[in-house]
């Protein structure tokens, strides 16, 4: 005897059935965003985030040298550390919004571009305003990269690894800044943020991509009459 459900399934045209892999179909479902994020190796995420913490703390040992070279007081030179910390904090929520609206690729590329531009200004700086501007660009770019790295961590364990790496390098910041200032220059001591750019190609290759490589926009067509 044919059951009613069998007759209904037989009467349903094939074109009306959902394709395999679609929600509600019998095939395997596509990976969720959290699962896709796990494809990014934790060391790459650490390299993306940790240089910002290192660069934030190297500045403390550069202030006397900057004061002498630029002809400003040590108190005025502290703006290179103050501006970096303030902008990292203030720009983190906008960085998260950029990541949400535009995706990983845009957030990473914007962050890397700002870090690179800021480092160029720091290396070339011959006055305090230019130096502060360069540190500010490094901080804004760093907020994008740190926010993206934490978002892509995906699990508490991976997130803990990323934040632990940032904390470790941050703790080594004063020592690193002192060594670089003494043996290279204070310009080099303020440039560790650029190391994050080394992680960008690997992160972009492994990061989850939006469907069809485009953003999903709400439809503006009117609904058909019922």
PDB file of C-alpha atoms in Angstrom:
ATOM      1  CA  UNK A   1       0.000   0.000   0.000  1.00  0.00           C
ATOM      2  CA  UNK A   2       1.328   3.500  -0.912  1.00  0.00           C
ATOM      3  CA  UNK A   3       1.365   5.865   2.026  1.00  0.00           C
ATOM      4  CA  UNK A   4       0.074   9.482   1.604  1.00  0.00           C
ATOM      5  CA  UNK A   5       3.576  10.921   2.164  1.00  0.00           C
ATOM      6  CA  UNK A   6       4.914   8.725  -0.670  1.00  0.00           C
ATOM      7  CA  UNK A   7       2.206   9.926  -3.043  1.00  0.00           C
ATOM      8  CA  UNK A   8       2.892  13.583  -2.124  1.00  0.00           C
ATOM      9  CA  UNK A   9       6.648  13.145  -2.696  1.00  0.00           C
ATOM     10  CA  UNK A  10       6.021  11.494  -6.058  1.00  0.00           C
ATOM     11  CA  UNK A  11       3.670  14.302  -7.075  1.00  0.00           C
ATOM     12  CA  UNK A  12       6.181  17.027  -6.242  1.00  0.00           C
ATOM     13  CA  UNK A  13       8.030  18.099  -9.420  1.00  0.00           C
ATOM     14  CA  UNK A  14      11.814  17.844  -9.287  1.00  0.00           C
ATOM     15  CA  UNK A  15      12.207  21.548 -10.054  1.00  0.00           C
ATOM     16  CA  UNK A  16      10.328  22.399  -6.838  1.00  0.00           C
ATOM     17  CA  UNK A  17      12.593  20.327  -4.637  1.00  0.00           C
ATOM     18  CA  UNK A  18      15.503  22.154  -2.901  1.00  0.00           C
ATOM     19  CA  UNK A  19      18.940  21.366  -4.327  1.00  0.00           C
ATOM     20  CA  UNK A  20      21.368  19.247  -2.383  1.00  0.00           C
ATOM     21  CA  UNK A  21      23.294  21.309   0.141  1.00  0.00           C
ATOM     22  CA  UNK A  22      20.523  23.910   0.449  1.00  0.00           C
ATOM     23  CA  UNK A  23      18.798  24.418   3.834  1.00  0.00           C
ATOM     24  CA  UNK A  24      16.180  21.720   4.306  1.00  0.00           C
ATOM     25  CA  UNK A  25      17.672  19.438   1.635  1.00  0.00           C
ATOM     26  CA  UNK A  26      19.072  16.011   2.290  1.00  0.00           C
ATOM     27  CA  UNK A  27      22.633  16.884   1.235  1.00  0.00           C
ATOM     28  CA  UNK A  28      25.405  18.234   3.434  1.00  0.00           C
ATOM     29  CA  UNK A  29      24.901  21.771   4.659  1.00  0.00           C
ATOM     30  CA  UNK A  30      27.510  24.425   3.859  1.00  0.00           C
ATOM     31  CA  UNK A  31      30.011  25.271   6.607  1.00  0.00           C
ATOM     32  CA  UNK A  32      29.007  27.951   9.039  1.00  0.00           C
ATOM     33  CA  UNK A  33      30.979  31.209   9.313  1.00  0.00           C
ATOM     34  CA  UNK A  34      32.496  30.178  12.627  1.00  0.00           C
ATOM     35  CA  UNK A  35      33.714  26.908  11.146  1.00  0.00           C
ATOM     36  CA  UNK A  36      35.202  28.690   8.119  1.00  0.00           C
ATOM     37  CA  UNK A  37      37.078  31.093  10.377  1.00  0.00           C
ATOM     38  CA  UNK A  38      38.907  28.151  11.945  1.00  0.00           C
ATOM     39  CA  UNK A  39      40.770  27.677   8.660  1.00  0.00           C
ATOM     40  CA  UNK A  40      42.950  30.682   9.544  1.00  0.00           C
ATOM     41  CA  UNK A  41      45.938  29.357  11.535  1.00  0.00           C
ATOM     42  CA  UNK A  42      46.220  30.725  15.064  1.00  0.00           C
ATOM     43  CA  UNK A  43      49.885  31.777  14.541  1.00  0.00           C
ATOM     44  CA  UNK A  44      48.808  33.939  11.594  1.00  0.00           C
ATOM     45  CA  UNK A  45      46.159  35.603  13.744  1.00  0.00           C
ATOM     46  CA  UNK A  46      48.740  36.174  16.473  1.00  0.00           C
ATOM     47  CA  UNK A  47      51.110  37.796  14.000  1.00  0.00           C
ATOM     48  CA  UNK A  48      48.241  39.977  12.769  1.00  0.00           C
ATOM     49  CA  UNK A  49      47.384  41.252  16.253  1.00  0.00           C
ATOM     50  CA  UNK A  50      50.474  41.139  18.465  1.00  0.00           C
ATOM     51  CA  UNK A  51      52.707  43.778  16.764  1.00  0.00           C
ATOM     52  CA  UNK A  52      50.237  46.505  17.755  1.00  0.00           C
ATOM     53  CA  UNK A  53      50.727  45.638  21.431  1.00  0.00           C
ATOM     54  CA  UNK A  54      54.505  45.551  20.978  1.00  0.00           C
ATOM     55  CA  UNK A  55      54.557  48.912  19.216  1.00  0.00           C
ATOM     56  CA  UNK A  56      52.315  50.491  21.855  1.00  0.00           C
ATOM     57  CA  UNK A  57      54.892  49.775  24.593  1.00  0.00           C
ATOM     58  CA  UNK A  58      58.162  50.417  22.762  1.00  0.00           C
ATOM     59  CA  UNK A  59      57.485  54.157  22.895  1.00  0.00           C
ATOM     60  CA  UNK A  60      58.211  54.461  26.610  1.00  0.00           C
ATOM     61  CA  UNK A  61      61.959  53.979  26.087  1.00  0.00           C
ATOM     62  CA  UNK A  62      62.257  56.338  23.130  1.00  0.00           C
ATOM     63  CA  UNK A  63      61.108  59.576  24.760  1.00  0.00           C
ATOM     64  CA  UNK A  64      64.516  61.001  25.794  1.00  0.00           C
ATOM     65  CA  UNK A  65      66.019  60.322  22.352  1.00  0.00           C
ATOM     66  CA  UNK A  66      63.005  61.837  20.592  1.00  0.00           C
ATOM     67  CA  UNK A  67      63.178  64.860  22.873  1.00  0.00           C
ATOM     68  CA  UNK A  68      66.822  65.434  21.958  1.00  0.00           C
ATOM     69  CA  UNK A  69      66.445  64.833  18.218  1.00  0.00           C
ATOM     70  CA  UNK A  70      63.266  66.856  17.669  1.00  0.00           C
ATOM     71  CA  UNK A  71      64.023  69.624  20.150  1.00  0.00           C
ATOM     72  CA  UNK A  72      60.884  69.130  22.253  1.00  0.00           C
ATOM     73  CA  UNK A  73      60.327  68.429  25.925  1.00  0.00           C
ATOM     74  CA  UNK A  74      59.916  64.889  27.173  1.00  0.00           C
ATOM     75  CA  UNK A  75      56.407  65.855  28.280  1.00  0.00           C
ATOM     76  CA  UNK A  76      55.499  66.874  24.730  1.00  0.00           C
ATOM     77  CA  UNK A  77      57.058  63.699  23.334  1.00  0.00           C
ATOM     78  CA  UNK A  78      54.705  61.582  25.446  1.00  0.00           C
ATOM     79  CA  UNK A  79      52.002  62.431  22.902  1.00  0.00           C
ATOM     80  CA  UNK A  80      53.366  59.658  20.698  1.00  0.00           C
ATOM     81  CA  UNK A  81      52.294  57.126  23.341  1.00  0.00           C
ATOM     82  CA  UNK A  82      49.094  58.913  24.374  1.00  0.00           C
ATOM     83  CA  UNK A  83      47.820  59.288  20.805  1.00  0.00           C
ATOM     84  CA  UNK A  84      48.532  55.637  20.031  1.00  0.00           C
ATOM     85  CA  UNK A  85      46.669  54.324  23.077  1.00  0.00           C
ATOM     86  CA  UNK A  86      43.687  56.652  22.698  1.00  0.00           C
ATOM     87  CA  UNK A  87      43.191  55.942  19.008  1.00  0.00           C
ATOM     88  CA  UNK A  88      43.507  52.172  19.486  1.00  0.00           C
ATOM     89  CA  UNK A  89      40.702  52.325  22.049  1.00  0.00           C
ATOM     90  CA  UNK A  90      38.451  54.816  20.259  1.00  0.00           C
ATOM     91  CA  UNK A  91      38.759  53.205  16.826  1.00  0.00           C
ATOM     92  CA  UNK A  92      38.067  49.613  17.879  1.00  0.00           C
ATOM     93  CA  UNK A  93      34.224  49.915  17.688  1.00  0.00           C
ATOM     94  CA  UNK A  94      34.345  51.524  14.206  1.00  0.00           C
ATOM     95  CA  UNK A  95      36.798  48.808  13.148  1.00  0.00           C
ATOM     96  CA  UNK A  96      34.327  46.161  14.308  1.00  0.00           C
ATOM     97  CA  UNK A  97      31.569  47.868  12.333  1.00  0.00           C
ATOM     98  CA  UNK A  98      33.779  47.969   9.227  1.00  0.00           C
ATOM     99  CA  UNK A  99      34.451  44.258   9.637  1.00  0.00           C
ATOM    100  CA  UNK A 100      30.740  43.534  10.011  1.00  0.00           C
ATOM    101  CA  UNK A 101      29.646  45.586   6.996  1.00  0.00           C
ATOM    102  CA  UNK A 102      32.526  45.050   4.553  1.00  0.00           C
ATOM    103  CA  UNK A 103      34.038  41.753   5.597  1.00  0.00           C
ATOM    104  CA  UNK A 104      37.458  40.417   6.460  1.00  0.00           C
ATOM    105  CA  UNK A 105      39.236  41.397   3.257  1.00  0.00           C
ATOM    106  CA  UNK A 106      38.344  45.093   3.465  1.00  0.00           C
ATOM    107  CA  UNK A 107      39.106  45.334   7.193  1.00  0.00           C
ATOM    108  CA  UNK A 108      42.501  43.659   6.788  1.00  0.00           C
ATOM    109  CA  UNK A 109      43.509  45.689   3.733  1.00  0.00           C
ATOM    110  CA  UNK A 110      42.453  48.992   5.319  1.00  0.00           C
ATOM    111  CA  UNK A 111      44.316  48.110   8.499  1.00  0.00           C
ATOM    112  CA  UNK A 112      47.461  47.056   6.654  1.00  0.00           C
ATOM    113  CA  UNK A 113      47.418  50.204   4.488  1.00  0.00           C
ATOM    114  CA  UNK A 114      47.115  52.477   7.533  1.00  0.00           C
ATOM    115  CA  UNK A 115      49.858  50.648   9.426  1.00  0.00           C
ATOM    116  CA  UNK A 116      52.161  50.877   6.420  1.00  0.00           C
ATOM    117  CA  UNK A 117      51.451  54.568   5.826  1.00  0.00           C
ATOM    118  CA  UNK A 118      51.895  55.333   9.507  1.00  0.00           C
ATOM    119  CA  UNK A 119      55.214  53.502   9.654  1.00  0.00           C
ATOM    120  CA  UNK A 120      56.481  55.454   6.638  1.00  0.00           C
ATOM    121  CA  UNK A 121      55.614  58.701   8.452  1.00  0.00           C
ATOM    122  CA  UNK A 122      57.320  57.495  11.633  1.00  0.00           C
ATOM    123  CA  UNK A 123      60.505  56.565   9.786  1.00  0.00           C
ATOM    124  CA  UNK A 124      60.587  59.871   7.896  1.00  0.00           C
ATOM    125  CA  UNK A 125      59.420  62.091  10.771  1.00  0.00           C
ATOM    126  CA  UNK A 126      61.501  65.188  11.393  1.00  0.00           C
ATOM    127  CA  UNK A 127      58.995  66.957  13.610  1.00  0.00           C
ATOM    128  CA  UNK A 128      56.678  65.987  16.448  1.00  0.00           C
ATOM    129  CA  UNK A 129      53.376  66.615  14.575  1.00  0.00           C
ATOM    130  CA  UNK A 130      54.430  64.300  11.736  1.00  0.00           C
ATOM    131  CA  UNK A 131      55.543  61.676  14.244  1.00  0.00           C
ATOM    132  CA  UNK A 132      52.257  61.851  16.153  1.00  0.00           C
ATOM    133  CA  UNK A 133      50.321  61.585  12.876  1.00  0.00           C
ATOM    134  CA  UNK A 134      52.293  58.493  11.936  1.00  0.00           C
ATOM    135  CA  UNK A 135      51.678  56.885  15.314  1.00  0.00           C
ATOM    136  CA  UNK A 136      47.994  57.704  14.985  1.00  0.00           C
ATOM    137  CA  UNK A 137      47.756  55.981  11.610  1.00  0.00           C
ATOM    138  CA  UNK A 138      49.540  52.942  13.063  1.00  0.00           C
ATOM    139  CA  UNK A 139      47.005  52.828  15.902  1.00  0.00           C
ATOM    140  CA  UNK A 140      43.932  53.106  13.674  1.00  0.00           C
ATOM    141  CA  UNK A 141      45.264  50.406  11.365  1.00  0.00           C
ATOM    142  CA  UNK A 142      46.213  48.252  14.325  1.00  0.00           C
ATOM    143  CA  UNK A 143      42.676  48.450  15.707  1.00  0.00           C
ATOM    144  CA  UNK A 144      41.372  47.001  12.419  1.00  0.00           C
ATOM    145  CA  UNK A 145      43.886  44.157  12.451  1.00  0.00           C
ATOM    146  CA  UNK A 146      43.427  43.280  16.131  1.00  0.00           C
ATOM    147  CA  UNK A 147      39.634  43.317  15.834  1.00  0.00           C
ATOM    148  CA  UNK A 148      39.780  41.070  12.782  1.00  0.00           C
ATOM    149  CA  UNK A 149      42.198  38.632  14.415  1.00  0.00           C
ATOM    150  CA  UNK A 150      40.015  38.222  17.494  1.00  0.00           C
ATOM    151  CA  UNK A 151      36.897  37.841  15.346  1.00  0.00           C
ATOM    152  CA  UNK A 152      38.532  35.125  13.241  1.00  0.00           C
ATOM    153  CA  UNK A 153      39.775  33.209  16.277  1.00  0.00           C
ATOM    154  CA  UNK A 154      36.414  31.448  16.447  1.00  0.00           C
ATOM    155  CA  UNK A 155      36.902  29.514  19.714  1.00  0.00           C
ATOM    156  CA  UNK A 156      37.855  30.542  23.262  1.00  0.00           C
ATOM    157  CA  UNK A 157      41.083  28.525  23.042  1.00  0.00           C
ATOM    158  CA  UNK A 158      42.238  30.221  19.841  1.00  0.00           C
ATOM    159  CA  UNK A 159      41.134  33.615  21.136  1.00  0.00           C
ATOM    160  CA  UNK A 160      43.149  32.994  24.291  1.00  0.00           C
ATOM    161  CA  UNK A 161      46.206  32.147  22.183  1.00  0.00           C
ATOM    162  CA  UNK A 162      45.877  35.388  20.218  1.00  0.00           C
ATOM    163  CA  UNK A 163      45.424  37.570  23.297  1.00  0.00           C
ATOM    164  CA  UNK A 164      48.223  35.767  25.160  1.00  0.00           C
ATOM    165  CA  UNK A 165      50.597  36.427  22.266  1.00  0.00           C
ATOM    166  CA  UNK A 166      49.629  40.094  22.299  1.00  0.00           C
ATOM    167  CA  UNK A 167      50.159  40.291  26.034  1.00  0.00           C
ATOM    168  CA  UNK A 168      53.557  38.614  25.801  1.00  0.00           C
ATOM    169  CA  UNK A 169      54.854  40.939  23.115  1.00  0.00           C
ATOM    170  CA  UNK A 170      53.332  43.907  24.901  1.00  0.00           C
ATOM    171  CA  UNK A 171      55.298  43.002  28.024  1.00  0.00           C
ATOM    172  CA  UNK A 172      58.472  42.862  25.944  1.00  0.00           C
ATOM    173  CA  UNK A 173      57.770  46.294  24.455  1.00  0.00           C
ATOM    174  CA  UNK A 174      59.904  48.427  26.787  1.00  0.00           C
ATOM    175  CA  UNK A 175      62.868  46.056  26.485  1.00  0.00           C
ATOM    176  CA  UNK A 176      62.545  45.956  22.698  1.00  0.00           C
ATOM    177  CA  UNK A 177      62.178  49.718  22.504  1.00  0.00           C
ATOM    178  CA  UNK A 178      65.260  50.272  24.623  1.00  0.00           C
ATOM    179  CA  UNK A 179      67.410  47.885  22.586  1.00  0.00           C
ATOM    180  CA  UNK A 180      66.283  49.276  19.232  1.00  0.00           C
ATOM    181  CA  UNK A 181      66.734  52.864  20.380  1.00  0.00           C
ATOM    182  CA  UNK A 182      70.243  52.156  21.664  1.00  0.00           C
ATOM    183  CA  UNK A 183      71.511  50.020  18.788  1.00  0.00           C
ATOM    184  CA  UNK A 184      69.460  51.201  15.784  1.00  0.00           C
ATOM    185  CA  UNK A 185      67.310  54.328  16.240  1.00  0.00           C
ATOM    186  CA  UNK A 186      64.122  55.504  17.872  1.00  0.00           C
ATOM    187  CA  UNK A 187      62.515  55.412  14.405  1.00  0.00           C
ATOM    188  CA  UNK A 188      63.022  51.643  14.372  1.00  0.00           C
ATOM    189  CA  UNK A 189      61.740  51.338  17.935  1.00  0.00           C
ATOM    190  CA  UNK A 190      58.424  52.884  16.871  1.00  0.00           C
ATOM    191  CA  UNK A 191      58.028  50.672  13.800  1.00  0.00           C
ATOM    192  CA  UNK A 192      57.220  47.107  15.013  1.00  0.00           C
ATOM    193  CA  UNK A 193      53.588  47.548  13.904  1.00  0.00           C
ATOM    194  CA  UNK A 194      54.730  46.864  10.349  1.00  0.00           C
ATOM    195  CA  UNK A 195      55.376  43.217  11.260  1.00  0.00           C
ATOM    196  CA  UNK A 196      51.615  42.610  11.160  1.00  0.00           C
ATOM    197  CA  UNK A 197      51.653  43.125   7.392  1.00  0.00           C
ATOM    198  CA  UNK A 198      53.565  39.833   7.052  1.00  0.00           C
ATOM    199  CA  UNK A 199      50.430  37.968   8.158  1.00  0.00           C
ATOM    200  CA  UNK A 200      48.094  39.625   5.657  1.00  0.00           C
ATOM    201  CA  UNK A 201      48.566  37.282   2.629  1.00  0.00           C
ATOM    202  CA  UNK A 202      48.047  34.127   4.701  1.00  0.00           C
ATOM    203  CA  UNK A 203      45.020  35.523   6.518  1.00  0.00           C
ATOM    204  CA  UNK A 204      43.357  36.644   3.297  1.00  0.00           C
ATOM    205  CA  UNK A 205      43.915  33.250   1.655  1.00  0.00           C
ATOM    206  CA  UNK A 206      42.405  31.307   4.539  1.00  0.00           C
ATOM    207  CA  UNK A 207      39.706  33.702   5.748  1.00  0.00           C
ATOM    208  CA  UNK A 208      36.044  32.945   4.958  1.00  0.00           C
ATOM    209  CA  UNK A 209      34.753  34.761   1.904  1.00  0.00           C
ATOM    210  CA  UNK A 210      31.251  36.170   1.373  1.00  0.00           C
ATOM    211  CA  UNK A 211      28.971  34.224  -1.018  1.00  0.00           C
ATOM    212  CA  UNK A 212      29.955  34.839  -4.657  1.00  0.00           C
ATOM    213  CA  UNK A 213      32.549  37.332  -3.389  1.00  0.00           C
ATOM    214  CA  UNK A 214      29.964  40.101  -3.007  1.00  0.00           C
ATOM    215  CA  UNK A 215      27.978  41.645  -0.219  1.00  0.00           C
ATOM    216  CA  UNK A 216      24.355  40.715   0.173  1.00  0.00           C
ATOM    217  CA  UNK A 217      22.181  43.758  -0.216  1.00  0.00           C
ATOM    218  CA  UNK A 218      18.492  43.974   0.679  1.00  0.00           C
ATOM    219  CA  UNK A 219      16.189  43.898  -2.310  1.00  0.00           C
ATOM    220  CA  UNK A 220      14.507  47.165  -3.266  1.00  0.00           C
ATOM    221  CA  UNK A 221      11.922  45.539  -5.534  1.00  0.00           C
ATOM    222  CA  UNK A 222       8.312  45.782  -4.351  1.00  0.00           C
ATOM    223  CA  UNK A 223       6.749  42.537  -3.186  1.00  0.00           C
ATOM    224  CA  UNK A 224       4.406  40.899  -5.746  1.00  0.00           C
ATOM    225  CA  UNK A 225       0.690  41.217  -4.976  1.00  0.00           C
ATOM    226  CA  UNK A 226      -0.707  38.256  -3.073  1.00  0.00           C
TER     227      UNK A 226
END
